[in-house]
Tab-separated table of C-alpha atoms in Angstrom:
chain	number	residue	atom	x	y	z
A	1	UNK	CA	109.608	115.217	94.468
A	2	UNK	CA	110.542	111.905	92.816
A	3	UNK	CA	113.477	111.249	90.562
A	4	UNK	CA	111.989	110.335	87.172
A	5	UNK	CA	111.254	106.646	86.859
A	6	UNK	CA	112.679	105.735	90.254
A	7	UNK	CA	110.928	104.170	93.183
A	8	UNK	CA	110.455	106.234	96.324
A	9	UNK	CA	110.473	104.644	99.775
A	10	UNK	CA	108.955	107.188	102.149
A	11	UNK	CA	108.691	107.212	105.907
A	12	UNK	CA	108.774	109.490	108.947
A	13	UNK	CA	111.711	109.393	111.325
A	14	UNK	CA	113.360	111.576	113.989
A	15	UNK	CA	110.723	114.227	113.452
A	16	UNK	CA	111.097	114.649	109.734
A	17	UNK	CA	110.027	113.145	106.405
A	18	UNK	CA	112.354	110.802	104.540
A	19	UNK	CA	112.461	109.625	100.935
A	20	UNK	CA	114.869	107.050	99.596
A	21	UNK	CA	114.823	106.931	95.818
A	22	UNK	CA	116.237	103.917	94.009
A	23	UNK	CA	116.091	102.693	90.392
A	24	UNK	CA	114.337	99.518	91.600
A	25	UNK	CA	111.972	99.084	94.501
A	26	UNK	CA	113.719	98.048	97.719
A	27	UNK	CA	113.000	94.587	99.084
A	28	UNK	CA	110.469	94.617	101.929
A	29	UNK	CA	113.080	93.059	104.228
A	30	UNK	CA	115.509	95.885	103.455
A	31	UNK	CA	112.799	98.485	103.986
A	32	UNK	CA	112.081	96.917	107.373
A	33	UNK	CA	115.783	96.959	108.235
A	34	UNK	CA	116.013	100.659	107.354
A	35	UNK	CA	113.029	101.464	109.557
A	36	UNK	CA	114.548	99.491	112.432
A	37	UNK	CA	117.736	101.497	112.037
A	38	UNK	CA	115.801	104.769	112.241
A	39	UNK	CA	114.045	103.564	115.384
A	40	UNK	CA	117.300	102.361	116.903
A	41	UNK	CA	118.952	105.726	116.229
A	42	UNK	CA	116.058	107.610	117.776
A	43	UNK	CA	116.088	105.356	120.836
A	44	UNK	CA	119.813	105.929	121.336
A	45	UNK	CA	120.016	109.673	120.820
A	46	UNK	CA	116.683	111.331	121.465
A	47	UNK	CA	116.558	113.647	124.426
A	48	UNK	CA	112.780	113.545	124.188
A	49	UNK	CA	112.461	109.883	125.124
A	50	UNK	CA	112.262	108.760	128.673
A	51	UNK	CA	114.039	105.496	127.845
A	52	UNK	CA	117.056	106.903	126.002
A	53	UNK	CA	120.598	106.896	127.404
A	54	UNK	CA	120.638	110.644	126.708
A	55	UNK	CA	117.755	111.043	129.141
A	56	UNK	CA	119.556	108.857	131.665
A	57	UNK	CA	122.662	111.046	131.447
A	58	UNK	CA	120.477	114.089	132.012
A	59	UNK	CA	119.277	112.632	135.330
A	60	UNK	CA	122.653	111.772	136.752
A	61	UNK	CA	126.247	111.791	135.578
A	62	UNK	CA	127.597	108.521	134.321
A	63	UNK	CA	129.176	106.629	131.512
A	64	UNK	CA	127.486	105.251	128.435
A	65	UNK	CA	128.730	103.280	125.477
A	66	UNK	CA	126.906	104.641	122.444
A	67	UNK	CA	126.783	102.831	119.083
A	68	UNK	CA	129.671	103.122	116.666
A	69	UNK	CA	128.444	106.341	115.017
A	70	UNK	CA	129.307	108.136	118.246
A	71	UNK	CA	133.025	107.926	117.434
A	72	UNK	CA	133.179	110.182	114.376
A	73	UNK	CA	130.311	112.274	115.743
A	74	UNK	CA	132.240	113.051	118.923
A	75	UNK	CA	135.359	114.007	116.994
A	76	UNK	CA	133.381	116.257	114.669
A	77	UNK	CA	131.562	117.965	117.525
A	78	UNK	CA	134.826	118.567	119.338
A	79	UNK	CA	136.350	120.161	116.213
A	80	UNK	CA	133.305	122.357	115.759
A	81	UNK	CA	133.314	123.272	119.436
A	82	UNK	CA	136.881	124.492	119.096
A	83	UNK	CA	136.399	126.239	115.747
A	84	UNK	CA	133.279	128.083	116.896
A	85	UNK	CA	134.696	129.013	120.283
A	86	UNK	CA	132.135	126.885	122.085
A	87	UNK	CA	129.110	128.164	120.189
A	88	UNK	CA	128.414	124.760	118.677
A	89	UNK	CA	128.276	122.188	121.430
A	90	UNK	CA	126.497	118.902	122.110
A	91	UNK	CA	125.838	120.242	125.613
A	92	UNK	CA	123.261	122.733	124.376
A	93	UNK	CA	120.348	120.521	125.458
A	94	UNK	CA	120.112	122.061	128.918
A	95	UNK	CA	119.938	125.532	127.402
A	96	UNK	CA	117.120	124.390	125.151
A	97	UNK	CA	115.249	122.843	128.058
A	98	UNK	CA	115.626	126.051	130.051
A	99	UNK	CA	113.884	127.895	127.253
A	100	UNK	CA	111.032	125.403	127.242
A	101	UNK	CA	112.107	123.011	124.505
A	102	UNK	CA	112.454	119.920	126.598
A	103	UNK	CA	110.550	116.686	126.541
A	104	UNK	CA	107.555	118.387	128.147
A	105	UNK	CA	107.361	120.993	125.385
A	106	UNK	CA	106.266	123.627	127.865
A	107	UNK	CA	107.471	126.364	125.486
A	108	UNK	CA	107.813	128.458	128.608
A	109	UNK	CA	111.237	129.541	129.827
A	110	UNK	CA	111.907	128.199	133.294
A	111	UNK	CA	114.535	130.851	133.992
A	112	UNK	CA	117.032	133.108	132.300
A	113	UNK	CA	118.933	131.705	129.317
A	114	UNK	CA	121.400	129.110	130.490
A	115	UNK	CA	124.800	128.912	128.811
A	116	UNK	CA	125.932	125.402	127.979
A	117	UNK	CA	128.512	123.977	130.354
A	118	UNK	CA	132.130	123.994	129.223
A	119	UNK	CA	132.997	120.751	127.442
A	120	UNK	CA	136.037	119.850	129.527
A	121	UNK	CA	134.268	120.493	132.793
A	122	UNK	CA	131.257	118.336	132.025
A	123	UNK	CA	132.037	115.841	129.310
A	124	UNK	CA	134.540	113.257	128.210
A	125	UNK	CA	133.770	111.796	124.796
A	126	UNK	CA	136.300	109.160	123.828
A	127	UNK	CA	135.484	106.996	120.862
A	128	UNK	CA	131.887	105.963	121.359
A	129	UNK	CA	132.089	106.234	125.138
A	130	UNK	CA	130.546	109.283	126.743
A	131	UNK	CA	131.344	110.043	130.356
A	132	UNK	CA	129.729	112.963	132.131
A	133	UNK	CA	130.822	114.667	135.307
A	134	UNK	CA	127.502	116.407	135.925
A	135	UNK	CA	123.948	115.849	134.739
A	136	UNK	CA	124.032	117.175	131.178
A	137	UNK	CA	121.569	117.143	128.335
A	138	UNK	CA	123.242	115.981	125.153
A	139	UNK	CA	121.782	117.361	121.953
A	140	UNK	CA	123.265	116.225	118.658
A	141	UNK	CA	120.686	118.113	116.634
A	142	UNK	CA	123.223	119.984	114.502
A	143	UNK	CA	124.571	116.781	112.975
A	144	UNK	CA	122.156	114.029	113.954
A	145	UNK	CA	120.095	114.007	110.804
A	146	UNK	CA	123.238	113.769	108.699
A	147	UNK	CA	124.545	110.917	110.824
A	148	UNK	CA	121.337	108.975	110.226
A	149	UNK	CA	121.538	109.684	106.483
A	150	UNK	CA	125.022	108.166	106.455
A	151	UNK	CA	123.886	105.148	108.485
A	152	UNK	CA	121.025	104.485	106.074
A	153	UNK	CA	123.458	104.788	103.153
A	154	UNK	CA	125.753	102.240	104.750
A	155	UNK	CA	122.827	99.885	105.281
A	156	UNK	CA	121.776	100.238	101.645
A	157	UNK	CA	125.291	99.623	100.366
A	158	UNK	CA	125.694	96.582	102.614
A	159	UNK	CA	122.537	95.187	101.003
A	160	UNK	CA	124.016	95.664	97.551
A	161	UNK	CA	122.158	98.845	96.647
A	162	UNK	CA	124.782	101.182	95.230
A	163	UNK	CA	122.644	103.763	93.425
A	164	UNK	CA	120.266	105.845	95.490
A	165	UNK	CA	119.189	109.272	96.667
A	166	UNK	CA	118.413	109.794	100.335
A	167	UNK	CA	116.316	112.895	100.903
A	168	UNK	CA	115.880	113.830	104.566
A	169	UNK	CA	113.524	116.765	104.003
A	170	UNK	CA	115.983	118.777	101.975
A	171	UNK	CA	119.254	117.267	103.150
A	172	UNK	CA	120.459	114.972	100.394
A	173	UNK	CA	122.929	112.178	99.852
A	174	UNK	CA	123.519	110.761	96.373
A	175	UNK	CA	125.388	107.564	95.549
A	176	UNK	CA	125.899	106.007	92.148
A	177	UNK	CA	126.686	107.268	88.672
A	178	UNK	CA	123.528	109.328	88.304
A	179	UNK	CA	123.764	113.124	88.323
A	180	UNK	CA	120.793	114.469	90.246
A	181	UNK	CA	119.563	117.957	89.385
A	182	UNK	CA	118.804	119.791	92.613
A	183	UNK	CA	117.183	123.156	93.214
A	184	UNK	CA	118.433	125.357	96.045
A	185	UNK	CA	115.308	126.432	97.856
A	186	UNK	CA	114.662	130.148	98.199
A	187	UNK	CA	114.951	130.951	101.917
A	188	UNK	CA	111.755	133.008	101.886
A	189	UNK	CA	109.657	131.326	99.239
A	190	UNK	CA	109.398	127.555	99.114
A	191	UNK	CA	107.965	127.683	95.590
A	192	UNK	CA	111.155	129.263	94.323
A	193	UNK	CA	114.795	128.342	94.015
A	194	UNK	CA	117.769	130.661	93.979
A	195	UNK	CA	119.969	128.266	92.062
A	196	UNK	CA	120.515	124.795	90.740
A	197	UNK	CA	123.280	122.280	90.800
A	198	UNK	CA	123.960	118.764	89.657
A	199	UNK	CA	124.698	116.483	92.584
A	200	UNK	CA	126.884	113.469	91.890
A	201	UNK	CA	128.133	111.298	94.717
A	202	UNK	CA	128.093	113.219	97.938
A	203	UNK	CA	125.968	115.072	100.410
A	204	UNK	CA	124.225	118.410	100.012
A	205	UNK	CA	122.765	119.823	103.197
A	206	UNK	CA	120.958	123.043	103.948
A	207	UNK	CA	120.223	125.081	107.007
A	208	UNK	CA	118.051	128.149	107.308
A	209	UNK	CA	117.010	130.720	109.822
A	210	UNK	CA	113.315	131.060	110.334
A	211	UNK	CA	111.581	132.143	107.218
A	212	UNK	CA	111.194	135.883	107.004
A	213	UNK	CA	111.533	138.624	104.482
A	214	UNK	CA	114.762	139.981	103.158
A	215	UNK	CA	116.153	142.444	105.610
A	216	UNK	CA	114.634	140.789	108.633
A	217	UNK	CA	113.871	144.254	109.929
A	218	UNK	CA	117.568	144.937	109.923
A	219	UNK	CA	117.565	147.465	107.115
A	220	UNK	CA	117.170	150.039	109.846
A	221	UNK	CA	119.934	148.652	112.022
A	222	UNK	CA	123.191	150.043	110.752
A	223	UNK	CA	126.662	148.953	111.621
A	224	UNK	CA	128.533	152.107	112.628
A	225	UNK	CA	131.806	150.688	111.377
A	226	UNK	CA	130.549	150.241	107.851
A	227	UNK	CA	127.466	152.427	107.635
A	228	UNK	CA	125.678	149.459	106.116
A	229	UNK	CA	122.761	147.451	107.464
A	230	UNK	CA	123.913	144.633	109.689
A	231	UNK	CA	123.978	141.385	107.875
A	232	UNK	CA	123.136	137.932	109.172
A	233	UNK	CA	123.304	134.561	107.497
A	234	UNK	CA	119.795	133.375	106.711
A	235	UNK	CA	120.420	130.240	104.674
A	236	UNK	CA	123.381	127.976	104.058
A	237	UNK	CA	124.226	125.018	101.846
A	238	UNK	CA	127.160	122.666	102.088
A	239	UNK	CA	128.632	119.944	99.914
A	240	UNK	CA	130.706	117.255	101.595
A	241	UNK	CA	131.569	113.602	101.321
A	242	UNK	CA	129.357	112.595	104.241
A	243	UNK	CA	125.972	113.910	105.281
A	244	UNK	CA	127.168	114.181	108.878
A	245	UNK	CA	129.849	116.649	107.875
A	246	UNK	CA	127.623	118.572	105.465
A	247	UNK	CA	124.803	118.789	108.014
A	248	UNK	CA	127.023	120.027	110.839
A	249	UNK	CA	128.858	122.555	108.695
A	250	UNK	CA	125.615	123.998	107.342
A	251	UNK	CA	124.937	125.016	110.934
A	252	UNK	CA	128.514	126.071	111.621
A	253	UNK	CA	128.287	128.587	108.777
A	254	UNK	CA	125.927	130.607	110.964
A	255	UNK	CA	128.776	131.073	113.440
A	256	UNK	CA	131.949	131.038	111.394
A	257	UNK	CA	132.550	132.327	107.839
A	258	UNK	CA	133.025	129.678	105.165
A	259	UNK	CA	136.655	130.474	104.344
A	260	UNK	CA	137.569	130.014	107.979
A	261	UNK	CA	135.785	126.660	108.200
A	262	UNK	CA	137.534	125.552	105.010
A	263	UNK	CA	140.817	125.723	106.877
A	264	UNK	CA	139.612	122.850	109.060
A	265	UNK	CA	137.159	120.900	106.923
A	266	UNK	CA	136.928	119.485	103.401
A	267	UNK	CA	133.704	120.980	102.079
A	268	UNK	CA	132.102	123.545	99.841
A	269	UNK	CA	129.692	126.178	100.994
A	270	UNK	CA	127.119	128.766	100.015
A	271	UNK	CA	125.777	131.355	102.441
A	272	UNK	CA	122.886	133.709	101.725
A	273	UNK	CA	122.596	136.783	103.910
A	274	UNK	CA	119.687	138.819	105.193
A	275	UNK	CA	120.341	141.586	102.669
A	276	UNK	CA	119.871	139.119	99.808
A	277	UNK	CA	123.533	138.847	98.967
A	278	UNK	CA	125.399	135.589	98.823
A	279	UNK	CA	128.927	134.293	99.216
A	280	UNK	CA	130.192	130.915	98.154
A	281	UNK	CA	133.186	128.709	97.614
A	282	UNK	CA	134.332	127.769	94.153
A	283	UNK	CA	132.261	124.617	93.825
A	284	UNK	CA	129.083	126.694	94.004
A	285	UNK	CA	130.288	128.977	91.229
A	286	UNK	CA	127.613	129.220	88.558
A	287	UNK	CA	124.860	127.592	90.599
A	288	UNK	CA	123.033	130.793	91.510
A	289	UNK	CA	120.505	132.272	89.124
A	290	UNK	CA	121.298	135.706	87.765
B	1	UNK	CA	140.449	122.404	99.685
B	2	UNK	CA	141.606	125.940	99.298
B	3	UNK	CA	139.531	127.673	96.717
B	4	UNK	CA	141.168	130.442	94.812
B	5	UNK	CA	140.021	133.913	95.595
B	6	UNK	CA	137.367	134.711	93.068
B	7	UNK	CA	136.492	138.075	91.781
B	8	UNK	CA	133.131	139.299	92.772
B	9	UNK	CA	130.233	138.150	90.694
B	10	UNK	CA	127.709	140.889	90.514
B	11	UNK	CA	124.343	139.514	89.738
B	12	UNK	CA	122.637	142.839	89.449
B	13	UNK	CA	119.607	144.022	91.265
B	14	UNK	CA	116.872	141.455	91.359
B	15	UNK	CA	114.064	143.929	91.630
B	16	UNK	CA	113.735	143.362	95.329
B	17	UNK	CA	113.300	146.862	96.607
B	18	UNK	CA	113.078	147.411	100.321
B	19	UNK	CA	109.359	148.025	100.215
B	20	UNK	CA	108.844	145.011	98.035
B	21	UNK	CA	110.837	142.739	100.230
B	22	UNK	CA	109.151	143.813	103.421
B	23	UNK	CA	105.770	143.127	101.907
B	24	UNK	CA	107.187	139.893	100.601
B	25	UNK	CA	107.248	138.564	104.116
B	26	UNK	CA	103.558	138.127	104.297
B	27	UNK	CA	102.955	135.699	101.454
B	28	UNK	CA	105.657	133.450	102.755
B	29	UNK	CA	103.898	133.424	106.092
B	30	UNK	CA	100.425	132.911	104.783
B	31	UNK	CA	101.435	130.207	102.380
B	32	UNK	CA	102.242	128.050	105.372
B	33	UNK	CA	98.844	128.635	106.869
B	34	UNK	CA	96.200	125.979	106.501
B	35	UNK	CA	92.995	126.461	104.616
B	36	UNK	CA	91.183	127.983	107.570
B	37	UNK	CA	93.090	131.180	107.049
B	38	UNK	CA	91.181	132.080	103.916
B	39	UNK	CA	90.708	135.760	103.650
B	40	UNK	CA	94.062	136.536	105.130
B	41	UNK	CA	95.423	139.752	103.797
B	42	UNK	CA	98.642	140.110	105.597
B	43	UNK	CA	100.631	141.586	102.771
B	44	UNK	CA	101.960	144.952	103.693
B	45	UNK	CA	99.967	145.214	106.856
B	46	UNK	CA	101.351	146.907	109.895
B	47	UNK	CA	99.301	145.424	112.657
B	48	UNK	CA	100.203	146.264	116.228
B	49	UNK	CA	102.576	143.821	117.754
B	50	UNK	CA	101.061	144.061	121.175
B	51	UNK	CA	98.619	141.388	122.091
B	52	UNK	CA	94.974	142.282	122.502
B	53	UNK	CA	92.500	140.396	124.596
B	54	UNK	CA	89.893	138.486	122.746
B	55	UNK	CA	87.068	140.944	122.422
B	56	UNK	CA	83.925	139.962	120.620
B	57	UNK	CA	82.668	136.635	119.439
B	58	UNK	CA	82.958	135.879	115.782
B	59	UNK	CA	79.783	136.527	113.902
B	60	UNK	CA	80.194	133.872	111.274
B	61	UNK	CA	79.663	130.945	113.565
B	62	UNK	CA	83.212	129.775	113.055
B	63	UNK	CA	83.655	129.273	116.779
B	64	UNK	CA	86.699	131.522	117.010
B	65	UNK	CA	86.684	134.725	119.013
B	66	UNK	CA	88.044	137.903	117.513
B	67	UNK	CA	91.329	139.162	118.823
B	68	UNK	CA	95.037	138.899	118.455
B	69	UNK	CA	96.658	135.685	119.530
B	70	UNK	CA	100.265	134.747	119.928
B	71	UNK	CA	101.875	131.382	120.289
B	72	UNK	CA	105.215	129.774	119.767
B	73	UNK	CA	105.770	126.576	117.887
B	74	UNK	CA	108.945	124.609	117.665
B	75	UNK	CA	110.415	122.288	115.147
B	76	UNK	CA	113.570	120.301	114.695
B	77	UNK	CA	115.863	121.704	112.068
B	78	UNK	CA	119.403	120.785	111.156
B	79	UNK	CA	120.297	123.429	113.718
B	80	UNK	CA	118.577	121.550	116.460
B	81	UNK	CA	115.303	122.611	117.945
B	82	UNK	CA	114.192	126.030	116.851
B	83	UNK	CA	111.143	128.092	117.493
B	84	UNK	CA	108.888	130.306	115.492
B	85	UNK	CA	106.527	132.857	116.997
B	86	UNK	CA	103.178	133.250	115.312
B	87	UNK	CA	100.719	136.073	115.926
B	88	UNK	CA	97.321	135.888	114.321
B	89	UNK	CA	94.629	138.525	114.269
B	90	UNK	CA	91.133	137.110	113.942
B	91	UNK	CA	88.134	139.193	112.882
B	92	UNK	CA	84.758	137.667	112.147
B	93	UNK	CA	86.316	134.271	112.197
B	94	UNK	CA	88.889	135.102	109.583
B	95	UNK	CA	92.583	135.641	109.849
B	96	UNK	CA	93.243	139.248	109.005
B	97	UNK	CA	96.895	139.419	109.904
B	98	UNK	CA	99.792	137.082	110.404
B	99	UNK	CA	103.047	138.086	112.004
B	100	UNK	CA	106.000	135.776	112.249
B	101	UNK	CA	108.627	136.493	114.849
B	102	UNK	CA	111.974	134.955	115.391
B	103	UNK	CA	113.014	133.721	118.760
B	104	UNK	CA	115.765	135.966	120.103
B	105	UNK	CA	117.765	133.020	121.388
B	106	UNK	CA	118.010	131.504	117.945
B	107	UNK	CA	121.720	131.338	117.197
B	108	UNK	CA	120.971	132.152	113.575
B	109	UNK	CA	120.164	135.691	114.541
B	110	UNK	CA	123.687	136.181	115.635
B	111	UNK	CA	125.528	138.787	113.763
B	112	UNK	CA	127.537	137.322	110.980
B	113	UNK	CA	130.472	139.196	109.648
B	114	UNK	CA	133.558	138.251	107.795
B	115	UNK	CA	135.636	138.497	104.722
B	116	UNK	CA	134.939	136.114	101.901
B	117	UNK	CA	137.436	134.189	99.871
B	118	UNK	CA	134.898	132.772	97.437
B	119	UNK	CA	132.582	134.459	95.014
B	120	UNK	CA	129.805	136.791	95.992
B	121	UNK	CA	126.470	137.772	94.518
B	122	UNK	CA	124.925	141.160	95.189
B	123	UNK	CA	121.421	139.791	95.211
B	124	UNK	CA	120.172	136.271	94.758
B	125	UNK	CA	117.367	135.783	92.270
B	126	UNK	CA	114.442	133.425	92.668
B	127	UNK	CA	112.904	131.300	89.953
B	128	UNK	CA	109.831	129.129	90.267
B	129	UNK	CA	110.768	125.560	91.090
B	130	UNK	CA	107.859	124.365	88.938
B	131	UNK	CA	109.654	125.742	85.920
B	132	UNK	CA	112.941	124.032	86.692
B	133	UNK	CA	113.859	120.554	85.617
B	134	UNK	CA	114.987	119.213	88.974
B	135	UNK	CA	114.518	115.975	90.891
B	136	UNK	CA	115.146	117.323	94.349
B	137	UNK	CA	115.046	120.492	96.384
B	138	UNK	CA	117.775	121.202	98.909
B	139	UNK	CA	116.456	123.480	101.568
B	140	UNK	CA	115.159	123.750	105.031
B	141	UNK	CA	111.385	124.116	104.708
B	142	UNK	CA	110.831	122.960	108.207
B	143	UNK	CA	109.177	126.022	109.606
B	144	UNK	CA	105.722	124.907	108.558
B	145	UNK	CA	105.705	122.200	111.223
B	146	UNK	CA	106.357	124.687	113.984
B	147	UNK	CA	103.996	127.166	112.427
B	148	UNK	CA	101.181	124.675	112.285
B	149	UNK	CA	101.875	123.614	115.834
B	150	UNK	CA	101.585	127.207	117.052
B	151	UNK	CA	98.456	127.613	114.964
B	152	UNK	CA	96.826	124.620	116.622
B	153	UNK	CA	97.534	126.201	119.991
B	154	UNK	CA	95.997	129.472	118.855
B	155	UNK	CA	92.935	127.664	117.527
B	156	UNK	CA	92.350	125.969	120.847
B	157	UNK	CA	92.814	129.217	122.776
B	158	UNK	CA	90.539	131.150	120.449
B	159	UNK	CA	87.626	128.785	120.886
């Protein structure tokens, strides 16, 4: 959906649809540079490409110098690994492949679920240098899209474009003076929103469980401690300075409650649960419809 | 950024009764389906979840055999790669039921519990995006890719 009167530069990248909205149309040379950046990022980080360093590290242990974005990404992943007790890890790729979500897309499990290896036993991530002690499958899926959003923003700003909206299929980054009205998509009905907010300068990312009905069949599963139906997070939104942080924390909210994450990270959050209730930090106050 | 503890914000009941919300699953599933699924009437159905062998050929010349088909599709979300299970029941070349299942390994199904320091709403309320004055939608409507992928697999198996 375009921002009124603005130009939209649209393309596909890392498996999703992108829109960059700007007051004036971007120069063709800048558009080409942005597309090269997307391709470069995919070539560096995709575990689905035979030619990527990630694929090489999956074949045999070794050492690889990733591009500069690997520095902050590694630090963030390590923090999340610690905060979530190992639930969020860049070493989840092997577990995904075991379940059939590897490059071959077999969609057939090749064995029982495989826990990710412990970080300190398999991985050393210092700055942008990744050293592995065993063949491991890196997967930066929880933050990768946000990292690319930030890289594209940096590229735009370096080219003198200071006002823009990057929309990576529902994960947004806004720069410039403009306040962008944004709807918060209903987790079970894409034609509806559950709230609205005005986004000025910053990233708004969302994460959702697979689309189902309220209750998720869990209305019949009661928690004996409370006598209430068990409750799971089904959709999350986060506001943060960078898209990398917002993207990663939108996932982390499925593992760790918002108030706990706020002790470690600067961000705002909104979590909607399977029973239709919601919880949120102060910055989301007043955004939900009533 | 320590937000002050907010008193609960009770939004009231949004009219989403249990029965209504269970039935509400179906439209959200069928809306992702492509045009071939005309005639789907999944709302409120309670089709068996067990898979049936394809039984009789479709009469309408659609080229699809009747039966219940299951397939998984996957898609890349901000959570990484996720999967969606799709089960279609075909009768006379038309989709008569759609069931969406969640992969048990999906970390999002993990039980989420905790105390909340921010505000809470008893029940979120949906409004049509068409009627809102917004430029963008923040959400994760990525399931359709996986759904369509699974559907393609079902189409090829049903032929």
